[in-house]
Tab-separated table of C-alpha atoms and ligand atoms in Angstrom:
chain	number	residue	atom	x	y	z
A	1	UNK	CA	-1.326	-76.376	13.110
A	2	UNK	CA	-1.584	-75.199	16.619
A	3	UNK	CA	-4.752	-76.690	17.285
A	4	UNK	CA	-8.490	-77.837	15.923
A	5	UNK	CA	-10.275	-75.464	14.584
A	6	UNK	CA	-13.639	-75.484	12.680
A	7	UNK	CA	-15.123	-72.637	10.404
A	8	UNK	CA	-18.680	-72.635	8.470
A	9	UNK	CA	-20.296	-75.919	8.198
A	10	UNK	CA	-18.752	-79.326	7.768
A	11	UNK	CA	-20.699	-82.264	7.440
A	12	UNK	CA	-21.320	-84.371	10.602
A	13	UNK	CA	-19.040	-87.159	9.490
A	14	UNK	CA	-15.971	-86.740	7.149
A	15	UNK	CA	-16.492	-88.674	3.572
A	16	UNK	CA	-20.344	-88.494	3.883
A	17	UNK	CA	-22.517	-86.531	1.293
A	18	UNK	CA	-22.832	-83.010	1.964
A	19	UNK	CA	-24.958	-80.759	-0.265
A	20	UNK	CA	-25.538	-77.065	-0.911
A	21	UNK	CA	-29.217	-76.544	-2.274
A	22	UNK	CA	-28.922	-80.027	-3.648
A	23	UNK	CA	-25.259	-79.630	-5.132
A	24	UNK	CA	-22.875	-82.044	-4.176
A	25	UNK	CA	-19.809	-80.340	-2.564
A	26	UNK	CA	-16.284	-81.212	-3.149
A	27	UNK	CA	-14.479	-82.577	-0.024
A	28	UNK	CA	-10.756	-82.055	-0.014
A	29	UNK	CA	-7.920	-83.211	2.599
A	30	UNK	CA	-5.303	-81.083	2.533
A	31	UNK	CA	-2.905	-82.783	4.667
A	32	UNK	CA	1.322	-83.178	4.605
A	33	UNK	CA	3.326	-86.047	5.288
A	34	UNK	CA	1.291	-88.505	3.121
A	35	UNK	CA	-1.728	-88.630	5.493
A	36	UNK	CA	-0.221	-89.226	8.821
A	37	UNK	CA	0.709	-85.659	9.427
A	38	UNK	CA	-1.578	-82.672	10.314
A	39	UNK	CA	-4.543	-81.879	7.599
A	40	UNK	CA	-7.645	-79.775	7.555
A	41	UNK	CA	-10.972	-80.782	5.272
A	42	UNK	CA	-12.456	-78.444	3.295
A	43	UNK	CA	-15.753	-78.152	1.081
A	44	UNK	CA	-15.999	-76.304	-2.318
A	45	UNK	CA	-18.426	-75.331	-4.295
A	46	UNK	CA	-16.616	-76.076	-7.603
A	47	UNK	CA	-13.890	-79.134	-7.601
A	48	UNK	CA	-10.687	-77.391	-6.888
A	49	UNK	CA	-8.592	-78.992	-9.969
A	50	UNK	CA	-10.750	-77.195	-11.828
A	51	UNK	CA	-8.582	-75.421	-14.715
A	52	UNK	CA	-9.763	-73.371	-17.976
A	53	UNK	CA	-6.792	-72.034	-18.622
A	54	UNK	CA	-3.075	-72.322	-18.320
A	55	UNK	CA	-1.368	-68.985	-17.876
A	56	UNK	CA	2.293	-67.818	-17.672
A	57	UNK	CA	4.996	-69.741	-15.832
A	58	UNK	CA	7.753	-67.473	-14.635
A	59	UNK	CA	10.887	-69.329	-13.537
A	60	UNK	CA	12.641	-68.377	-10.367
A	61	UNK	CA	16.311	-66.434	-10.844
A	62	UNK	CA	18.251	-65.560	-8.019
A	63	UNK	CA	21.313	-63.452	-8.335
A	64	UNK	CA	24.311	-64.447	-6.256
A	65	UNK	CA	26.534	-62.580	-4.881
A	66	UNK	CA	29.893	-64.138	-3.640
A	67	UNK	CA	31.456	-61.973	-1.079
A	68	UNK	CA	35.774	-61.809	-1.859
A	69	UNK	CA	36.252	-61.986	1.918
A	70	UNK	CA	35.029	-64.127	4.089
A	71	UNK	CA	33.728	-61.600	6.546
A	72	UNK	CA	29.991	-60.301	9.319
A	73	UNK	CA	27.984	-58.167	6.998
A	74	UNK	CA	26.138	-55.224	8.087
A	75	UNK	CA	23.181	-54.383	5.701
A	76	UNK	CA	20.842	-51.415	5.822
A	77	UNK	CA	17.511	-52.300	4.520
A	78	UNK	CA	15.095	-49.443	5.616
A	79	UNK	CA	16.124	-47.618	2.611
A	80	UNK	CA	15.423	-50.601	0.232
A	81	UNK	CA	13.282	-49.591	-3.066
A	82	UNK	CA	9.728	-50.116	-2.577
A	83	UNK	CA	7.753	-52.051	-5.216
A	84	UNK	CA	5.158	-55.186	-6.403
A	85	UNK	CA	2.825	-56.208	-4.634
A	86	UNK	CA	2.815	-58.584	-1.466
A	87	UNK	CA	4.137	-61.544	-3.442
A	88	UNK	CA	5.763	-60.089	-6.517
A	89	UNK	CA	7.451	-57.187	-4.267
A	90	UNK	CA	9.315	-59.994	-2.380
A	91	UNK	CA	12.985	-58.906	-2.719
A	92	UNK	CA	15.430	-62.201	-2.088
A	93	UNK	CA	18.491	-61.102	0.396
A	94	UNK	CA	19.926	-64.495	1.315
A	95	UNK	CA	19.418	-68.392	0.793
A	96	UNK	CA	19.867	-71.836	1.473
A	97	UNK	CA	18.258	-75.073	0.425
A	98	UNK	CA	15.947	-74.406	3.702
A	99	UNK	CA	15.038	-71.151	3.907
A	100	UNK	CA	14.798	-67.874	1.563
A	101	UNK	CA	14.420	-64.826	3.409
A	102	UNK	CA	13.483	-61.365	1.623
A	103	UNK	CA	12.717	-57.808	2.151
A	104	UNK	CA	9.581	-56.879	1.172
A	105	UNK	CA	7.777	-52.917	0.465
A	106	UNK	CA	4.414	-53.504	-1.348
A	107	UNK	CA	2.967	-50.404	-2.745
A	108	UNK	CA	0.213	-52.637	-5.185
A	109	UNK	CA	-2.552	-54.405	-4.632
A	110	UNK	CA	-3.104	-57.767	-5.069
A	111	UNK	CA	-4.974	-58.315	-8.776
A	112	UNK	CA	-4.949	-62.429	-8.183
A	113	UNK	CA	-4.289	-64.736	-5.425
A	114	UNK	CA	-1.371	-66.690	-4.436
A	115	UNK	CA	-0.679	-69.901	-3.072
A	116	UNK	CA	2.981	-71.269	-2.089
A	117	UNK	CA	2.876	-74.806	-3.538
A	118	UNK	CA	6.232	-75.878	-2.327
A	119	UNK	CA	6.890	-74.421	1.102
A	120	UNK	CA	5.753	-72.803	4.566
A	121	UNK	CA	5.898	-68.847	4.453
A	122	UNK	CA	6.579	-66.718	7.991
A	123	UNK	CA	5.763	-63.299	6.591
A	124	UNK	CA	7.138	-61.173	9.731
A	125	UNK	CA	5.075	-57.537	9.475
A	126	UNK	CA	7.301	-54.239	10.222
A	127	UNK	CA	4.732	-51.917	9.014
A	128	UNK	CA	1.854	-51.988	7.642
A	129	UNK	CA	-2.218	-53.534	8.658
A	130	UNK	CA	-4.833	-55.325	6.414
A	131	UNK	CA	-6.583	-58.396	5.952
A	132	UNK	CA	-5.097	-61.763	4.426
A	133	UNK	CA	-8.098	-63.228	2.642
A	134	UNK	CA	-7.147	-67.131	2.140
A	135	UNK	CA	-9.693	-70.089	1.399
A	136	UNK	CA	-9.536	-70.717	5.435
A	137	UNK	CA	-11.167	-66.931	6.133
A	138	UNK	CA	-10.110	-64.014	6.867
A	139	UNK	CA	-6.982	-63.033	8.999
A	140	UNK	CA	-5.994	-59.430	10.405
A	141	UNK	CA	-2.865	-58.510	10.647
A	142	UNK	CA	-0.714	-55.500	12.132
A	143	UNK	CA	2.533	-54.588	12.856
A	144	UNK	CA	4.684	-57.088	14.970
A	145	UNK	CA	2.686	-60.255	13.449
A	146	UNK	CA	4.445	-63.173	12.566
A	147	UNK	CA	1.662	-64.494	9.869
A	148	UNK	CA	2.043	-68.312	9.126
A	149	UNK	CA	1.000	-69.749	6.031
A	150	UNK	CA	1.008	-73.319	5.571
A	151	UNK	CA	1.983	-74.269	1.823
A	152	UNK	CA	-1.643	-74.935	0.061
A	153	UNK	CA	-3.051	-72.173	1.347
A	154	UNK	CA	-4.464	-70.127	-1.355
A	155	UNK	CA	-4.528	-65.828	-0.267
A	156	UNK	CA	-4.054	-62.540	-1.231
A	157	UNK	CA	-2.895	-59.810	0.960
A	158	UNK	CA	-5.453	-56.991	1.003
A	159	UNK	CA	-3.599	-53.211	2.913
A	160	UNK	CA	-5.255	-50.909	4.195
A	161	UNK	CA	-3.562	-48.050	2.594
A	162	UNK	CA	-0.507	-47.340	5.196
A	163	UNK	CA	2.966	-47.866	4.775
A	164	UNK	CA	4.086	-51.846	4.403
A	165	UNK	CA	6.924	-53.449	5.428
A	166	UNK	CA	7.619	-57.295	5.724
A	167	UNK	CA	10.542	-59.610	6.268
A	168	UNK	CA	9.564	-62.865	4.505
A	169	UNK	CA	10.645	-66.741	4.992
A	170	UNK	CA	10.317	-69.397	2.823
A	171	UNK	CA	11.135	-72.938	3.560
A	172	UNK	CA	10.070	-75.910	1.910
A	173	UNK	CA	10.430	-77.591	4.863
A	174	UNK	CA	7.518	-77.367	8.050
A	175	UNK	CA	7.792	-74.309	9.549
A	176	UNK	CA	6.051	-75.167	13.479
A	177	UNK	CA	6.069	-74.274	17.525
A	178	UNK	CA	9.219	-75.683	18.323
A	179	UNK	CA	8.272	-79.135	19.652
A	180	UNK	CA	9.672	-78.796	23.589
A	181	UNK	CA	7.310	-75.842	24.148
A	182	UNK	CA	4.394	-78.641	23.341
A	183	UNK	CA	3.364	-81.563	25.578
A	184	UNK	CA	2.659	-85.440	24.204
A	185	UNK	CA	-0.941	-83.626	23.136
A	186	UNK	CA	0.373	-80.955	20.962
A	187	UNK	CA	-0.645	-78.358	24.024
A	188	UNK	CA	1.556	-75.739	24.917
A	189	UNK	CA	3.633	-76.229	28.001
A	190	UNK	CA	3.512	-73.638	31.369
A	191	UNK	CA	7.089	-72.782	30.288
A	192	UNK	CA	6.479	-72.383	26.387
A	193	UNK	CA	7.105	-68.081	25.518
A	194	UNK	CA	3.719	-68.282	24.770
A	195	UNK	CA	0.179	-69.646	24.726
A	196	UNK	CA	-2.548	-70.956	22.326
A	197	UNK	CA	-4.516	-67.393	23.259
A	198	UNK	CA	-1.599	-65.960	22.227
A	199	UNK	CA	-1.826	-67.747	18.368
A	200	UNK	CA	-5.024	-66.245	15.955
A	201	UNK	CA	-6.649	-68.652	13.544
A	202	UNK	CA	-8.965	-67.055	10.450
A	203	UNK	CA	-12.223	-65.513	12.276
A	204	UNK	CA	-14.660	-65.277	9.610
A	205	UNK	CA	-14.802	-67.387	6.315
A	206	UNK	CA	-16.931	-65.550	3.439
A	207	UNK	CA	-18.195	-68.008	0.924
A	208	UNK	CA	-17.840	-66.525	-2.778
A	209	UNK	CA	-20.019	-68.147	-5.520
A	210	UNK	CA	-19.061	-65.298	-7.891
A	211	UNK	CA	-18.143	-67.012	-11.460
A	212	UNK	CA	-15.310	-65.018	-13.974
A	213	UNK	CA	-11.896	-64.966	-14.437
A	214	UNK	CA	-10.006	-65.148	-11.921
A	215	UNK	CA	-5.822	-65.852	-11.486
A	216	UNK	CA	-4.050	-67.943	-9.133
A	217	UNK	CA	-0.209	-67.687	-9.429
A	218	UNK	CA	1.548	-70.662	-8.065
A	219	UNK	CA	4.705	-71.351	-6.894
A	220	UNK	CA	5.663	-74.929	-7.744
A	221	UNK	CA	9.111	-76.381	-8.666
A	222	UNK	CA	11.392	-73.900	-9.671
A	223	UNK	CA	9.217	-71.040	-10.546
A	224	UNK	CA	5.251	-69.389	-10.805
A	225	UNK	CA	3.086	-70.615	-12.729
A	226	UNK	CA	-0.429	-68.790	-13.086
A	227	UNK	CA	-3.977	-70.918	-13.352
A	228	UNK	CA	-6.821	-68.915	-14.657
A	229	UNK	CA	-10.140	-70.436	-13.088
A	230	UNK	CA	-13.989	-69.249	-13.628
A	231	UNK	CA	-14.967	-69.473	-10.496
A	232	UNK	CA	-13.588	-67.266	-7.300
A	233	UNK	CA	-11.109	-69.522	-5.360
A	234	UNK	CA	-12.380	-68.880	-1.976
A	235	UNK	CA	-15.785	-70.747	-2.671
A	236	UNK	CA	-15.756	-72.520	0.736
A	237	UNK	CA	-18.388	-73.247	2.525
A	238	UNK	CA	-16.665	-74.722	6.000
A	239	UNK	CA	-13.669	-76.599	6.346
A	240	UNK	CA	-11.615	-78.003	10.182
A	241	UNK	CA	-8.701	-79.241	11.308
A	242	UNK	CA	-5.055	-78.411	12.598
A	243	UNK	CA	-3.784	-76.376	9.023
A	244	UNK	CA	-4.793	-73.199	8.714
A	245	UNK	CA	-2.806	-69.543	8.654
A	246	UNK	CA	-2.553	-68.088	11.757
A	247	UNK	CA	-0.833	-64.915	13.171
A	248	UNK	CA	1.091	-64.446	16.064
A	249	UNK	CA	2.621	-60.977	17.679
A	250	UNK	CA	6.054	-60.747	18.691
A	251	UNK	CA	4.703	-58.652	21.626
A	252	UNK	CA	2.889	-61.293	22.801
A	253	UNK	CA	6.154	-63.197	23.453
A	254	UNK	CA	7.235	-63.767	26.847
A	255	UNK	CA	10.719	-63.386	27.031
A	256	UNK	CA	12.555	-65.619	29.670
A	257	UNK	CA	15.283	-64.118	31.655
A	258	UNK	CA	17.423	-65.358	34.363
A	259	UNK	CA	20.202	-64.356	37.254
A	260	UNK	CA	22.547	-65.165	34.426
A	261	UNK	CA	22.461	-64.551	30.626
A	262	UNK	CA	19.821	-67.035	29.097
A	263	UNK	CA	20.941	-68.393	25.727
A	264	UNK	CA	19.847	-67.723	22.379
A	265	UNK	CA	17.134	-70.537	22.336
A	266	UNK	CA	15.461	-69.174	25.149
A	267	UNK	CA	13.918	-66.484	22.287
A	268	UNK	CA	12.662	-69.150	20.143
A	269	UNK	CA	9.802	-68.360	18.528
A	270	UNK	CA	9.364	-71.077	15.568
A	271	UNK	CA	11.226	-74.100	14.155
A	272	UNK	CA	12.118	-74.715	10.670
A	273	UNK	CA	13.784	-77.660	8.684
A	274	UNK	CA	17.571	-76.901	9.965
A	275	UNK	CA	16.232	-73.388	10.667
A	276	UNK	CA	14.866	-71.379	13.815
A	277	UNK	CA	13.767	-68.341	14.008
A	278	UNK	CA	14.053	-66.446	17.545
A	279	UNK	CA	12.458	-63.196	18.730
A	280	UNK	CA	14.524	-60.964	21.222
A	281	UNK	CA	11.429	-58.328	22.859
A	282	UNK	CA	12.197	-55.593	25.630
A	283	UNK	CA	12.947	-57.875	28.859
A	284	UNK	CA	14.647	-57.434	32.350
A	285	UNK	CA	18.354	-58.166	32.266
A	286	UNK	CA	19.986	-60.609	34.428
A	287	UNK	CA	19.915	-59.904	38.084
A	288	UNK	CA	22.958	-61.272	39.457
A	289	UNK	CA	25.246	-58.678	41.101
A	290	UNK	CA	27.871	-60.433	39.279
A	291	UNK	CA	26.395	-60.622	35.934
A	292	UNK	CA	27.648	-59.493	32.740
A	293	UNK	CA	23.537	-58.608	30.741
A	294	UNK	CA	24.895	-58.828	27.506
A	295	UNK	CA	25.675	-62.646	25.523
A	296	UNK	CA	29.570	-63.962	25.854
A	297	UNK	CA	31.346	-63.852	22.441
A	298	UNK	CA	30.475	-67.247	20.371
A	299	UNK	CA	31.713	-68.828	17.657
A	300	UNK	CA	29.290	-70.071	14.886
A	301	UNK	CA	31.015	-73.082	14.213
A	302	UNK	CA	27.845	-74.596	12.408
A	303	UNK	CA	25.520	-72.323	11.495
A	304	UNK	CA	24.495	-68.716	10.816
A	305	UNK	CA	22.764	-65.763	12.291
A	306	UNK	CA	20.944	-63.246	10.587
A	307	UNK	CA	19.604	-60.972	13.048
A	308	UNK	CA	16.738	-58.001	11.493
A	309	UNK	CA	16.429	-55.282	13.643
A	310	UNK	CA	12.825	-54.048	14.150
A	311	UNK	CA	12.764	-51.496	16.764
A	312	UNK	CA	14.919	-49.954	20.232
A	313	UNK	CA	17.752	-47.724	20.081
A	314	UNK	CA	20.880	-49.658	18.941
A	315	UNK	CA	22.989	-46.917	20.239
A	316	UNK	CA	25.492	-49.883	21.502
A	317	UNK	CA	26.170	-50.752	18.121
A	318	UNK	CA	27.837	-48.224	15.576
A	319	UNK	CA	26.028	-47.840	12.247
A	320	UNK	CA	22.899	-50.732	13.154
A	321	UNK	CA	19.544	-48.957	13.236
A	322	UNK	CA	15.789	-49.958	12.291
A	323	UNK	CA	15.683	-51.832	9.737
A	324	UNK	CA	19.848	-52.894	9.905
A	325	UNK	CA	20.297	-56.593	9.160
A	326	UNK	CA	23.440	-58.413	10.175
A	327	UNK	CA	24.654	-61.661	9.358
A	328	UNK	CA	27.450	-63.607	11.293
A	329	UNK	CA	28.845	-66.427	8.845
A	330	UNK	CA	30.328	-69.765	9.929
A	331	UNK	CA	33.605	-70.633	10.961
A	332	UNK	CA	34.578	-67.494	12.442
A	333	UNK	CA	33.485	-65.595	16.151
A	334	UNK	CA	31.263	-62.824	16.921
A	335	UNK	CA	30.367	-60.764	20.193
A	336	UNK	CA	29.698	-57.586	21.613
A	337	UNK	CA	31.481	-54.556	20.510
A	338	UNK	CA	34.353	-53.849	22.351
A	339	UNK	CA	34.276	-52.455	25.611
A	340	UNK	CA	30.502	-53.496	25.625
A	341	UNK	CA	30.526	-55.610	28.179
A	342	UNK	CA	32.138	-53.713	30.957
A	343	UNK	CA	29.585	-50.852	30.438
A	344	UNK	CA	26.619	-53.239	30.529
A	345	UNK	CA	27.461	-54.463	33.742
A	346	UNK	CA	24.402	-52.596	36.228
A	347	UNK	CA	22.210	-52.323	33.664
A	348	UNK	CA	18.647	-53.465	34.500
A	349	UNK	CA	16.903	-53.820	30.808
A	350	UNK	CA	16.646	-53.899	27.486
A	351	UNK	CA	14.410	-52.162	25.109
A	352	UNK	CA	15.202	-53.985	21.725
A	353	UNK	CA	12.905	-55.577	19.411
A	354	UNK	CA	14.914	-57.556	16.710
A	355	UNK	CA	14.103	-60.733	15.004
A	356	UNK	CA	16.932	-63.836	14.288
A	357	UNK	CA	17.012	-66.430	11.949
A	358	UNK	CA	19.490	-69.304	12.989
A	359	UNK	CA	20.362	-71.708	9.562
A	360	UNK	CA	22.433	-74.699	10.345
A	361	UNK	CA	23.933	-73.973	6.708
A	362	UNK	CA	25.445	-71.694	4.735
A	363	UNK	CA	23.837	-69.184	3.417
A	364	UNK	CA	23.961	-67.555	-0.133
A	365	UNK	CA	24.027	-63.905	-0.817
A	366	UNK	CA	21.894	-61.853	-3.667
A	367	UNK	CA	23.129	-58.837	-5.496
A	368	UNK	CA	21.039	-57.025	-3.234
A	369	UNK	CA	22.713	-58.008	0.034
A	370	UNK	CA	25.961	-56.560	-1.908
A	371	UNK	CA	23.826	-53.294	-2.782
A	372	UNK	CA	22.826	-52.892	1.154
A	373	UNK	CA	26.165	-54.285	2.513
A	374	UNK	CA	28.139	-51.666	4.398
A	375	UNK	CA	31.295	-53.369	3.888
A	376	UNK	CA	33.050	-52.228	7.075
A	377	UNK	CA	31.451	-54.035	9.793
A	378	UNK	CA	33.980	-56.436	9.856
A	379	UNK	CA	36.222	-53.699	11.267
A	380	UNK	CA	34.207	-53.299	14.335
A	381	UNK	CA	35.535	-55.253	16.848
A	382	UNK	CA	39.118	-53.642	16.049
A	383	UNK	CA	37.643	-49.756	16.298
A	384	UNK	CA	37.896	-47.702	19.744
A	385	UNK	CA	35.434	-48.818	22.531
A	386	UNK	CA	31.609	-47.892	21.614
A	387	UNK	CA	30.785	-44.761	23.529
A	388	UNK	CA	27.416	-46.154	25.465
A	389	UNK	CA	25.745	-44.733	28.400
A	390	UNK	CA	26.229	-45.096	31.798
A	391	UNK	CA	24.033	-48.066	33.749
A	392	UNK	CA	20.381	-47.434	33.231
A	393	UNK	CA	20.852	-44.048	31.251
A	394	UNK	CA	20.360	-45.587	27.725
A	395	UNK	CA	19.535	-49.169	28.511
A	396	UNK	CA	17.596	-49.673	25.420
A	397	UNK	CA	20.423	-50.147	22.806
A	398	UNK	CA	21.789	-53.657	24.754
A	399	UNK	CA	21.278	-55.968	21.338
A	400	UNK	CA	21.384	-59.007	23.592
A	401	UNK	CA	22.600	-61.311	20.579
A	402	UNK	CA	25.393	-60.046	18.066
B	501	FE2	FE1	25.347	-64.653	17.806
């Protein structure tokens, strides 16, 4: 999506005859928004509708869990039971018709590949490097990588053996560079966060012409359903154009920071179908002698903020820690914990590392939000002033966005 890019050999015009020792390849467009939206061309060795067998189809259930209060949550997910694999170990925590966001701990391999038929997937890496092997090429990835796959894609996620640790989105809508960081040209502006250097397409694309059995498990309408094929999925030979998976590194953002506190959209990262997701990375704090470093109180009159907490000392904030997740509904106000803002005033930085997602409706709660809920966070804002450090001595636990 981010720009053109071209791996193995494509033919020299598109629709033309293009042969591998003599074989006719299969040419297919894999494009959204019926042809007028962004596409990439690809050539197989075997026609990629190509089905011997239909396996299992596993219908999606989501547990819900309806809070009695209307109340901020405060959910500790570092603790959260490992399991699955990179797909299957996908653990739903909260939901809307545009966005499903899970924990995920994979401790198994991959045995078949996986494409998401019916949505964009942001999978956000904690912990954990490998490879994602998709029919584009290869793709490392390592901690702090946002990895974007575009619905179609067909992957598997291969770790190298160390500790994994994802937070996952899911929309069915686009998930893209949020269109004011991009010029008429789709180029990225001088005062976009970051750059196309900054973005990594698939490097190397292995051809496999192995025939077997192999599985592809699906997600279509309303569930998984699993192909079995005889021929190895990623059997292409070249392929170009804007869709693709790509990774990008929340350290490679560029945080923007002013004489006065910058608002929340000034740490957007990506946006989604009534979604956005925002990265806040350790960043100078506003300069003005008369500045208060830390956001005003706000009321989420329209949407919600879940904020995932990936690294810094949240020392500021009772109880949150690596790995905390919080989640401000609608309707009601949120801000820095009392006495907060008087003690930030001096201080020069920040040292957090948090990811937000921003819905512009409600979202819906799984049994395990209620398992990781702390069910007193609510309280905070009536409790004693949070002990902090002085200016500069502990400037690391500012969360700049409650
Ligand atoms: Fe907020």
């Amino acid at each position: 999506m981010p720009f053109y890019v071209k791996l193995g050999d494509v033919p020299r015009k598109r629709h033309v005859q293009f042969r591998d020792n003599g074989t006719l390849l299969t040419e297919e467009v894999m494009g959204l928004e019926g042809f007028s939206g962004n596409e990439s061309i690809l050539y197989h060795l075997t026609s990629p509708c190509r089905v011997k067998e239909l396996g299992d189809f596993q219908p999606i259930e989501r547990k819900e869990w309806v809070p009695d209060e209307h109340r901020p949550l405060h959910m500790s997910t570092w603790g959260v039971e490992p399991g699955g694999d990179a797909v299957t170990g996908r653990q739903l925590l909260m939901w809307n018709n545009d966005v499903e966001i899970s924990l995920c701990r994979p401790t198994e391999a991959m045995e078949g590949f996986f494409r998401n038929g019916e949505g964009d997937e942001v999978i956000f890496v904690h912990e954990g490097t490998g490879t994602i092997e998709s029919i584009f090429g290869e793709l490392a990835y390592k901690p702090g990588d946002y990895v974007v796959i575009p619905r179609g894609t067909t992957y598997r996620v291969v770790a190298s053996g160390d500790e994994q640790r994802y937070l996952v989105f899911e929309s069915p809508g686009l998930i893209e560079i949020p269109r004011r960081y991009r010029n008429h040209y789709g180029q990225l502006l001088e005062h976009a966060p970051y750059y196309h250097r900054d973005i990594h397409p698939p490097t190397e694309l292995h051809t496999h012409r192995d025939r077997g059995e192999f599985h592809v498990r699906v997600r279509v309408r309303g569930g998984y359903q699993t192909y079995v094929i005889d021929y190895h999925p990623f059997d292409v030979v070249g392929w170009d154009g804007y869709v693709y998976p790509w990774t990008f590194s929340i350290h490679d953002f560029e945080p923007i920071t002013g004489r006065i506190h910058m608002p929340p959209p000034s740490h957007q990262t990506f946006q989604g179908q009534n979604f956005v997701i925002c990265s806040f990375c350790p960043r100078k704090l506003d300069f003005d002698p008369m500045s208060i470093p830390i956001p005003y109180h706000h009321s989420n009159l329209n949407s919600e903020e879940m904020i995932y907490y990936v690294d810094g000392n949240f020392s500021s904030r009772k109880g949150i820690e690596i790995g905390s997740v919080t989640l401000h509904p609608s309707g009601i106000p949120h801000g820095p914990a009392p006495g907060l803002a008087e003690k930030s005033i001096g201080m020069t930085e920040t040292h957090e590392l948090a990811v937000m997602c921003d819905t512009f409706h409600p979202l819906r709660l799984t049994k395990l939000a209620k398992d990781l809920d702390d069910g007193k966070y609510w309280r905070s804002w009536y409790e004693d002033p949070t002990p902090v450090g002085t200016a500069d001595e502990d400037p690391a636990g500012i969360t700049s966005h409650f």
